[in-house]
Short mmCIF file of C-alpha atoms and ligand atoms in Angstrom, two decimals:
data_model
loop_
_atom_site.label_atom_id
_atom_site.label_comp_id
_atom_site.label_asym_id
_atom_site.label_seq_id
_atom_site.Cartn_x
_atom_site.Cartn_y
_atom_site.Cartn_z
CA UNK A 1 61.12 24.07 -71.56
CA UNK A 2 58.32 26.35 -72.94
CA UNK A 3 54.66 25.29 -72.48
CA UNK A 4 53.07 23.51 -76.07
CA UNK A 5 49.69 24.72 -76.21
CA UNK A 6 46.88 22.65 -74.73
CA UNK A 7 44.88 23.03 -77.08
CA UNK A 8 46.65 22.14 -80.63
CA UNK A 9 49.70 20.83 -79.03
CA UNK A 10 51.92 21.47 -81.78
CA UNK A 11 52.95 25.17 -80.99
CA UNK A 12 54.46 26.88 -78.22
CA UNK A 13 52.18 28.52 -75.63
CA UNK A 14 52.30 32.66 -75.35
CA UNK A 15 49.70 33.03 -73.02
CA UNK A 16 48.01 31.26 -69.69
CA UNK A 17 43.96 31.89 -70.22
CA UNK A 18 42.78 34.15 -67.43
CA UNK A 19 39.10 32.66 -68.37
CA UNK A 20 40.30 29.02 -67.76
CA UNK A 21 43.67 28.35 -67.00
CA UNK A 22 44.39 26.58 -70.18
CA UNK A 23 47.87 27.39 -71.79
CA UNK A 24 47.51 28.88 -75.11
CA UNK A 25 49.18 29.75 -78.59
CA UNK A 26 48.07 32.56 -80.47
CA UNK A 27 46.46 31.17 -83.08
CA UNK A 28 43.77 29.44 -80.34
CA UNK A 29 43.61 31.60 -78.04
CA UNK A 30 41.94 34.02 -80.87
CA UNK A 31 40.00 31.11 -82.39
CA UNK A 32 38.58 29.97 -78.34
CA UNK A 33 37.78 33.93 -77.60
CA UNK A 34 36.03 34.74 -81.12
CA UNK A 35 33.85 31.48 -80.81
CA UNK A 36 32.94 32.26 -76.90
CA UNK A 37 31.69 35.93 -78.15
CA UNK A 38 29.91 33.77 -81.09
CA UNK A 39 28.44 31.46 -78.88
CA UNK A 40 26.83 34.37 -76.83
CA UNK A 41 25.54 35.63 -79.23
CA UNK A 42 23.75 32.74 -81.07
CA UNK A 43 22.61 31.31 -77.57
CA UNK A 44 20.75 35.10 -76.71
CA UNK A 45 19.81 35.00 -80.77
CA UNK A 46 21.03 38.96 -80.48
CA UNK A 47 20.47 39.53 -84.22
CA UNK A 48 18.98 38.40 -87.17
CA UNK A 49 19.91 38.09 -90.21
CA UNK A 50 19.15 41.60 -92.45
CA UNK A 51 19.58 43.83 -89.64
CA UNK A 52 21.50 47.14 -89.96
CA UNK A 53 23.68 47.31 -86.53
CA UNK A 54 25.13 50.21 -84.72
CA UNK A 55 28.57 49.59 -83.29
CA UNK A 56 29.00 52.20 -80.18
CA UNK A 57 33.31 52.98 -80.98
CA UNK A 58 34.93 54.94 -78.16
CA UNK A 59 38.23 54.16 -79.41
CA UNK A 60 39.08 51.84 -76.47
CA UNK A 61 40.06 48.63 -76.40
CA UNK A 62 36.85 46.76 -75.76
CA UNK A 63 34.42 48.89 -78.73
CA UNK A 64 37.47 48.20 -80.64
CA UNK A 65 37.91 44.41 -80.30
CA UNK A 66 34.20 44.46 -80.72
CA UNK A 67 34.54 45.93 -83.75
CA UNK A 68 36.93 43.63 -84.82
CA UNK A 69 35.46 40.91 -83.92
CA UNK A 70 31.63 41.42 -85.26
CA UNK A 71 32.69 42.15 -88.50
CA UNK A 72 35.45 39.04 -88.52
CA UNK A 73 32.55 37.05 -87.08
CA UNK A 74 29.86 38.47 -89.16
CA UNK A 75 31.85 37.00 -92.31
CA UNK A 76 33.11 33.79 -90.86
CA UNK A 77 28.70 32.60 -89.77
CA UNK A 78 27.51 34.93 -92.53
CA UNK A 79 25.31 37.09 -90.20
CA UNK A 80 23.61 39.23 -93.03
CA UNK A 81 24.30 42.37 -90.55
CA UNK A 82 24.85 45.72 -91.76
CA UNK A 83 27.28 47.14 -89.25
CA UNK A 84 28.42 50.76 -88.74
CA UNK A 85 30.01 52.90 -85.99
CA UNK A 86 28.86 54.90 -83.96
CA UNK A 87 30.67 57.43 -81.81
CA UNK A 88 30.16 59.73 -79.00
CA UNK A 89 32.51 63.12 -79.00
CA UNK A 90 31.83 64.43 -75.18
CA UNK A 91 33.77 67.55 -75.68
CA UNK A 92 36.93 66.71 -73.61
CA UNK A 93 40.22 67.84 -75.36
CA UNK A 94 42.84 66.00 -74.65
CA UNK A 95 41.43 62.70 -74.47
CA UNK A 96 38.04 62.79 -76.68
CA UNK A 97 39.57 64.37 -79.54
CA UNK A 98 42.74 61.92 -80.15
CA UNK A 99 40.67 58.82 -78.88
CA UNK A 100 37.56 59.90 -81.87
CA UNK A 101 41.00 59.85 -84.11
CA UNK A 102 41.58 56.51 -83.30
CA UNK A 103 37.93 55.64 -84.62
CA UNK A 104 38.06 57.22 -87.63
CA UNK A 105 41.70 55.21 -88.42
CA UNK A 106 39.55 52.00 -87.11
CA UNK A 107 36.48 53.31 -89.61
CA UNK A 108 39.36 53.49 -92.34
CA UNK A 109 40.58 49.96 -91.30
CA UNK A 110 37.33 48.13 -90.58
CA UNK A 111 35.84 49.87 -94.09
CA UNK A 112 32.60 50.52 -91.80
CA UNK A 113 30.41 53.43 -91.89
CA UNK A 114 30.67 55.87 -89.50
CA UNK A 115 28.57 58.39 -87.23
CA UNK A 116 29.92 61.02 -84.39
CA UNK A 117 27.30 63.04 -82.75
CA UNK A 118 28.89 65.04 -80.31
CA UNK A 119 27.81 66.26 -76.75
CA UNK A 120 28.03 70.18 -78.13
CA UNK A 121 25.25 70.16 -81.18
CA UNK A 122 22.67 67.95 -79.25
CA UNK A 123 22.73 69.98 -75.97
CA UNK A 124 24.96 72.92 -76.62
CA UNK A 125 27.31 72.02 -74.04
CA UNK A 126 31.11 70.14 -74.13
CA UNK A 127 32.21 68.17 -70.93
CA UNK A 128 35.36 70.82 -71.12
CA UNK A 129 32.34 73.50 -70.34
CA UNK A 130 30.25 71.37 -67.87
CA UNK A 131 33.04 70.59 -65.65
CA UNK A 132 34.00 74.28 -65.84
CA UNK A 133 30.72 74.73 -64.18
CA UNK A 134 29.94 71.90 -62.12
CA UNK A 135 33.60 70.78 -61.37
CA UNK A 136 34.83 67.19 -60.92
CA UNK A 137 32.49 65.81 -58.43
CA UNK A 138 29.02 65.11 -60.15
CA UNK A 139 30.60 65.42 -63.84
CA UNK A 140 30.18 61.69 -64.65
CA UNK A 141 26.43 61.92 -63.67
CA UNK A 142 26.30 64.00 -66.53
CA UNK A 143 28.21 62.56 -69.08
CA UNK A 144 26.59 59.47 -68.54
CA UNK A 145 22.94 60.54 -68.40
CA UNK A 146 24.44 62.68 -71.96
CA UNK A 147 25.97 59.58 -73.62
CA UNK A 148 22.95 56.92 -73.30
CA UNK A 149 20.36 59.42 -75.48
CA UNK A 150 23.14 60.65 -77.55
CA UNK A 151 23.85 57.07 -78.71
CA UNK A 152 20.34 56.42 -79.31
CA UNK A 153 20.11 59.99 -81.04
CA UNK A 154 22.89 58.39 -83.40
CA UNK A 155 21.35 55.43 -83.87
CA UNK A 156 18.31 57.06 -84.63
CA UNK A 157 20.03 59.18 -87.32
CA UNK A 158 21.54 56.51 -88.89
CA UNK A 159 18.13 54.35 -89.07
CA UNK A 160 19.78 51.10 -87.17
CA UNK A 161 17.84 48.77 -85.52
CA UNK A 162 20.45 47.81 -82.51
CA UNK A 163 23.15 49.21 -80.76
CA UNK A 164 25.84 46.96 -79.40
CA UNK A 165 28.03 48.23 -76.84
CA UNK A 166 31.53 46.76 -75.65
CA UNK A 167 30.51 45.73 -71.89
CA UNK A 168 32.73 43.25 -71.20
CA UNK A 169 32.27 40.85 -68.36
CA UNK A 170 34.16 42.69 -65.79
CA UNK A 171 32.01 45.88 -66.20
CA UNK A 172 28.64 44.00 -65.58
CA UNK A 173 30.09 42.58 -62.32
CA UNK A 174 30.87 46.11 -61.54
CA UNK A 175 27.36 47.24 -62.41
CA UNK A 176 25.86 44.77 -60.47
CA UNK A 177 27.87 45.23 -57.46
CA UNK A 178 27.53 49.20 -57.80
CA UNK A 179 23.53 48.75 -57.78
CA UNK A 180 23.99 46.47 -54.53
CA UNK A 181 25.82 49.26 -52.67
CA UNK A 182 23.31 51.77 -54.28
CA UNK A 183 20.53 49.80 -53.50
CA UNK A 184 18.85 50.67 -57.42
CA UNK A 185 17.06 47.85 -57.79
CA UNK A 186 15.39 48.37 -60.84
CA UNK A 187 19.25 48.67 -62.00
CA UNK A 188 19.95 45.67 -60.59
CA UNK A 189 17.43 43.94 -62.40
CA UNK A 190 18.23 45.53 -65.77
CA UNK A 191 22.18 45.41 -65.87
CA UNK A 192 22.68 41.90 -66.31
CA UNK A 193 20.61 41.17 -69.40
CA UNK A 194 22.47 40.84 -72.52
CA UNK A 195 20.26 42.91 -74.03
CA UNK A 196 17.35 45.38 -73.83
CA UNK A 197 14.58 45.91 -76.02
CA UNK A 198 12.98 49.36 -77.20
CA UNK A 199 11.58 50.75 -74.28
CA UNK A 200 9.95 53.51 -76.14
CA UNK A 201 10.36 56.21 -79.36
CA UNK A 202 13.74 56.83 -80.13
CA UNK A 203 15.07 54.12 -77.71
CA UNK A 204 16.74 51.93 -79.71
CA UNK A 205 17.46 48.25 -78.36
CA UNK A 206 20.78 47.51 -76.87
CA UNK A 207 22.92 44.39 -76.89
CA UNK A 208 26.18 43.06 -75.09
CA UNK A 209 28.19 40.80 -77.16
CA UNK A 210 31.31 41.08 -75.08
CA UNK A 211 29.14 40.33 -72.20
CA UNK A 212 30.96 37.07 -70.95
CA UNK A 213 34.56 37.86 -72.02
CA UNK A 214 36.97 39.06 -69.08
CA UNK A 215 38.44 42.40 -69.26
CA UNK A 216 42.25 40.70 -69.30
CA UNK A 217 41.27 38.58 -72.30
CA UNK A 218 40.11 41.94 -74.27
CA UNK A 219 43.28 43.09 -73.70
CA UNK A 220 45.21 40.17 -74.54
CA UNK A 221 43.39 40.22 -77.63
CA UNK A 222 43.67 43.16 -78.70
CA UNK A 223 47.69 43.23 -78.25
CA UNK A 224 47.89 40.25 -80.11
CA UNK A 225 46.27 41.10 -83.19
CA UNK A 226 48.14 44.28 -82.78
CA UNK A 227 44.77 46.24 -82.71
CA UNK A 228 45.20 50.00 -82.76
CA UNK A 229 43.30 51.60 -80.29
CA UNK A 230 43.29 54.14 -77.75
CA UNK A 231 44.09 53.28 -73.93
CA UNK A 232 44.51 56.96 -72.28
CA UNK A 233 42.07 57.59 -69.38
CA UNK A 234 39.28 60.54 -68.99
CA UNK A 235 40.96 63.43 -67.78
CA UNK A 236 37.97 64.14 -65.64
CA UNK A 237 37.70 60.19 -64.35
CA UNK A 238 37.91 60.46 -60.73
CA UNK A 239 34.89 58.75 -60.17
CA UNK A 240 35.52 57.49 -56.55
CA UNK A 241 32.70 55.45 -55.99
CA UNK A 242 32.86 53.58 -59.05
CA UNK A 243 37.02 53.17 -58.84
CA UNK A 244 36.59 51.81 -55.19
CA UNK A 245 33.91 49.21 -56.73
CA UNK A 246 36.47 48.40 -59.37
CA UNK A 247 39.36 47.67 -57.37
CA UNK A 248 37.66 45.28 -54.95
CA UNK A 249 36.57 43.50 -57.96
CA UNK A 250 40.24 43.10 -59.22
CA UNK A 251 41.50 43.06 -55.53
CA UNK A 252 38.84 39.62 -55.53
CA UNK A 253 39.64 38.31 -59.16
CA UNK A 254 43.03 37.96 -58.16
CA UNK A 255 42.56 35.48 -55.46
CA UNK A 256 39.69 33.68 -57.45
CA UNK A 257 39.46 34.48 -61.11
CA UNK A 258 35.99 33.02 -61.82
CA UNK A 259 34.46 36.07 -59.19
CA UNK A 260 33.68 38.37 -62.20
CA UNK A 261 31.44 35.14 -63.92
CA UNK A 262 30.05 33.80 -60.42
CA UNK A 263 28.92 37.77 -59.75
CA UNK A 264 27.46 38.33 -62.65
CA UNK A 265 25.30 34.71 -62.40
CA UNK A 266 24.64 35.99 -59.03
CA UNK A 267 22.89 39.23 -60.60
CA UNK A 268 20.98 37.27 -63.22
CA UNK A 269 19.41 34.87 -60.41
CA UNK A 270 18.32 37.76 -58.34
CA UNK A 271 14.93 38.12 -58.93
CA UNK A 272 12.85 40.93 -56.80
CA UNK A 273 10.23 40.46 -54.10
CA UNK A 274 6.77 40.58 -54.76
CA UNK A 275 5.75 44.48 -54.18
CA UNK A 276 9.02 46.13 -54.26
CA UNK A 277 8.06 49.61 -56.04
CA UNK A 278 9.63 49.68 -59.32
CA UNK A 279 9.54 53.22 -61.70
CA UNK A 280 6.78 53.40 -63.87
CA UNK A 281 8.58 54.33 -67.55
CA UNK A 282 6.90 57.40 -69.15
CA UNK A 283 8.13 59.93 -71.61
CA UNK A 284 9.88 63.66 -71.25
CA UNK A 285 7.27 66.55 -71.54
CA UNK A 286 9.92 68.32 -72.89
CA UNK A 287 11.65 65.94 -75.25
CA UNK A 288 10.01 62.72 -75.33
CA UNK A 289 12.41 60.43 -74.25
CA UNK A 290 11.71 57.78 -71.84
CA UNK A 291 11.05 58.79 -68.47
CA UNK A 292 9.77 57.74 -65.09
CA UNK A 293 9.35 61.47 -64.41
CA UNK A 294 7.87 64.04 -65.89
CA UNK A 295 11.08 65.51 -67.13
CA UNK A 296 13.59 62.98 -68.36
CA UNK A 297 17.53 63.09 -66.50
CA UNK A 298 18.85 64.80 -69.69
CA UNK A 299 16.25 67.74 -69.99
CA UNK A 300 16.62 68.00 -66.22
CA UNK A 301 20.72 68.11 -66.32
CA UNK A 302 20.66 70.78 -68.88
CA UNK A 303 18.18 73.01 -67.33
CA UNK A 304 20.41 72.91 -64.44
CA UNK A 305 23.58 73.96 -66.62
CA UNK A 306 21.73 76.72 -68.79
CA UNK A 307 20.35 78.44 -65.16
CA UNK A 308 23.75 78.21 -63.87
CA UNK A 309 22.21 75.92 -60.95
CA UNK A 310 23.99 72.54 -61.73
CA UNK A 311 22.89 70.82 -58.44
CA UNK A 312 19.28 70.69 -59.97
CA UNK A 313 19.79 67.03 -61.45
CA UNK A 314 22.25 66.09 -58.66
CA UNK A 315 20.24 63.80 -55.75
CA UNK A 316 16.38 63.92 -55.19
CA UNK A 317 15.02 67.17 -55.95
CA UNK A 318 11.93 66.15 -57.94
CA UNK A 319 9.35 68.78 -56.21
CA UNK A 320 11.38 71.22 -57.98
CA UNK A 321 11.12 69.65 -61.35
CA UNK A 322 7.85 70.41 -61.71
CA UNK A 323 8.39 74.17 -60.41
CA UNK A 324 10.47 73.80 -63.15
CA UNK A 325 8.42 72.65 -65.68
CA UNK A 326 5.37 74.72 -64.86
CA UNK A 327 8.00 78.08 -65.16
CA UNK A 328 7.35 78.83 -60.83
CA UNK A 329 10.15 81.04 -60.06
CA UNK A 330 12.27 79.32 -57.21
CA UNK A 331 12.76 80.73 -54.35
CA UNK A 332 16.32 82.24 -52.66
CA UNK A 333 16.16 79.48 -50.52
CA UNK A 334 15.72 76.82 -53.23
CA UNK A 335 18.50 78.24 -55.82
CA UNK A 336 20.86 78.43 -53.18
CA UNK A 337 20.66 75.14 -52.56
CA UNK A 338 21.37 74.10 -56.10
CA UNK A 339 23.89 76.46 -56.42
CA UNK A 340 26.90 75.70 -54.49
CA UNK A 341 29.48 73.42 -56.19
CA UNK A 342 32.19 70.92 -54.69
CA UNK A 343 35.45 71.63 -56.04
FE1 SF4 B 401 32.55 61.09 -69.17
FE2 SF4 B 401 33.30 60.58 -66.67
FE3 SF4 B 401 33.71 58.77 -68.58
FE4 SF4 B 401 35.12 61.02 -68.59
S1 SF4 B 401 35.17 59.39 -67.01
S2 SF4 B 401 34.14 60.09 -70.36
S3 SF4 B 401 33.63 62.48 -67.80
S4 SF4 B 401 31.73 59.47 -67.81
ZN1 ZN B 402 13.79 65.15 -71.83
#
């Protein structure tokens, strides 16, 4: 005999809660998940009431359920938030270009405003080009160094005072256990909070909403209420490192669900020793963004690309930056060393 639902009792049960356990029907399964993500939200007090809010859309299933459900919960508590989309076009045909069509059907169904600032008019450069230069090894180093001060150049366009993003629960336990295995501890510290605050002009605070819902729930979600969004990977996604960290954290999940939530606690109770050495946050001579250098990642990335030396921003190479910066002329030595590329 089918399951009745634990929680109403009167209907039939579609789904087992990967969060909990509890056997679910439709109906509260979306009232238990949109309450959790209101819940976070109210207990971190991410936004207040009057606010103009910029929703980062990729197309994918979690900016899309957040989507969905900030503006559902926005009406349902009365917020008083003025959200929009914003959207990041990389430059990567095939899988930007249908995925940004998926956003603009969302914008269409969602009635929200929407921004794309794309990867070409900001730096001059598509992902289809930069992999053409740098290949598939370091390409993600780009793109994601690219994507954090496009989004706040968006935001910035569009005058809103917050970005939220669609981290979902299972991506911070991946952060955190990425910046163990790196050792970053100034990462560590930073990726569990739910949210960020300006760090300086043109850095425009960031927020997590999704922050405590599993990955599997998203997706349950979303297929439920029939969401239309986009679930094809990068074409250029082979990030090893990264997909290794991933699998051991679904390899783990599956033997104990509540790993994702217990790592995550574990990053927020880390706290750092006394004297550890952390970056000292500055700006860009070049662009003013925030930097603990004197050029920020971005300026540093593209300088690389337009002198057809792509290794420049790849590892520690810092000395050169300010050959760089004060227009030296490298030597043989040093341009050969940021020349060759892994294929
Ligand atoms: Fe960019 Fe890499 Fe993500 Fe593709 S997988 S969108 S290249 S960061
Ligand atoms: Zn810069």
């Amino acid at each position: 005999m089918p399951a009745q639902c634990s929680s109403c009792t009167e209907k039939r049960a579609v789904l087992k809660r990967p969060k909990t356990g509890h056997s679910l029907c439709k109906e509260c399964f979306f009232w238990a998940f949109e309450e959790e993500v209101h819940q976070t939200i109210v207990a971190a007090e991410l936004f207040k009431s009057g606010e103009s809010v910029g929703i980062a859309a990729s197309g994918g299933k979690d900016s899309t359920v957040l989507a969905h459900v900030m503006k559902l919960l926005n009406e349902r508590y009365n917020y008083g938030l003025e959200l929009m989309l914003i959207s990041v076009d990389e430059g990567i045909t095939g899988y930007r270009d249908d995925s940004l069509e998926t956003v603009k059907r969302n914008q269409q169904q969602y009635e929200l405003p929407l921004k794309i600032v794309s990867y070409e008019e900001l730096y001059g450069w598509t992902m289809d080009a930069i992999v053409k230069q740098v290949g598939l090894k370091n390409n993600c180093t780009f793109c994601g160094v690219f994507r954090r001060q496009a989004l706040d150049r968006g935001a910035v366009m569009l005058k809103v005072d917050k970005i939220c993003t669609g981290h979902n629960a299972d991506d911070v336990a991946e952060t955190v256990l990425m910046n163990v295995l790196r050792g970053d501890i100034a990462r560590l510290r930073r990726c569990t909070a739910i949210s960020t605050s300006s760090e300086g002009e043109g850095v425009v605070p960031r927020c997590k909403p999704l922050k405590y819902a599993y990955e599997k729930e998203i997706v349950l979600y979303a297929y439920f209420k029939k969401l239309d969004y986009f679930s094809t990977e990068c074409i250029y996604s082979p990030n090893a490192y990264r997909g290794y960290a991933r699998t051991f954290l679904k390899d783990l999940e599956s033997i104990r669900p509540s790993t994702i939530i217990d790592i995550i606690h574990s990053g927020e109770n880390l706290s750092v020793r006394e004297g550890v050495k952390m970056p000292v946050q500055g700006t860009c001579s070049r662009c003013g963004y925030i930097s603990s250098q004197a050029l920020c990642k971005s300026c540093v990335l593209l300088e690389g690309l337009n002198r057809g030396l792509p290794k420049l921003g790849i590892g520690k190479h810092h000395r050169l930056h300010d050959k760089i910066l004060s227009q030296q002329p490298l030597t043989d030595k040093e341009e050969r060393k940021l020349k060759p590329v892994d294929f």
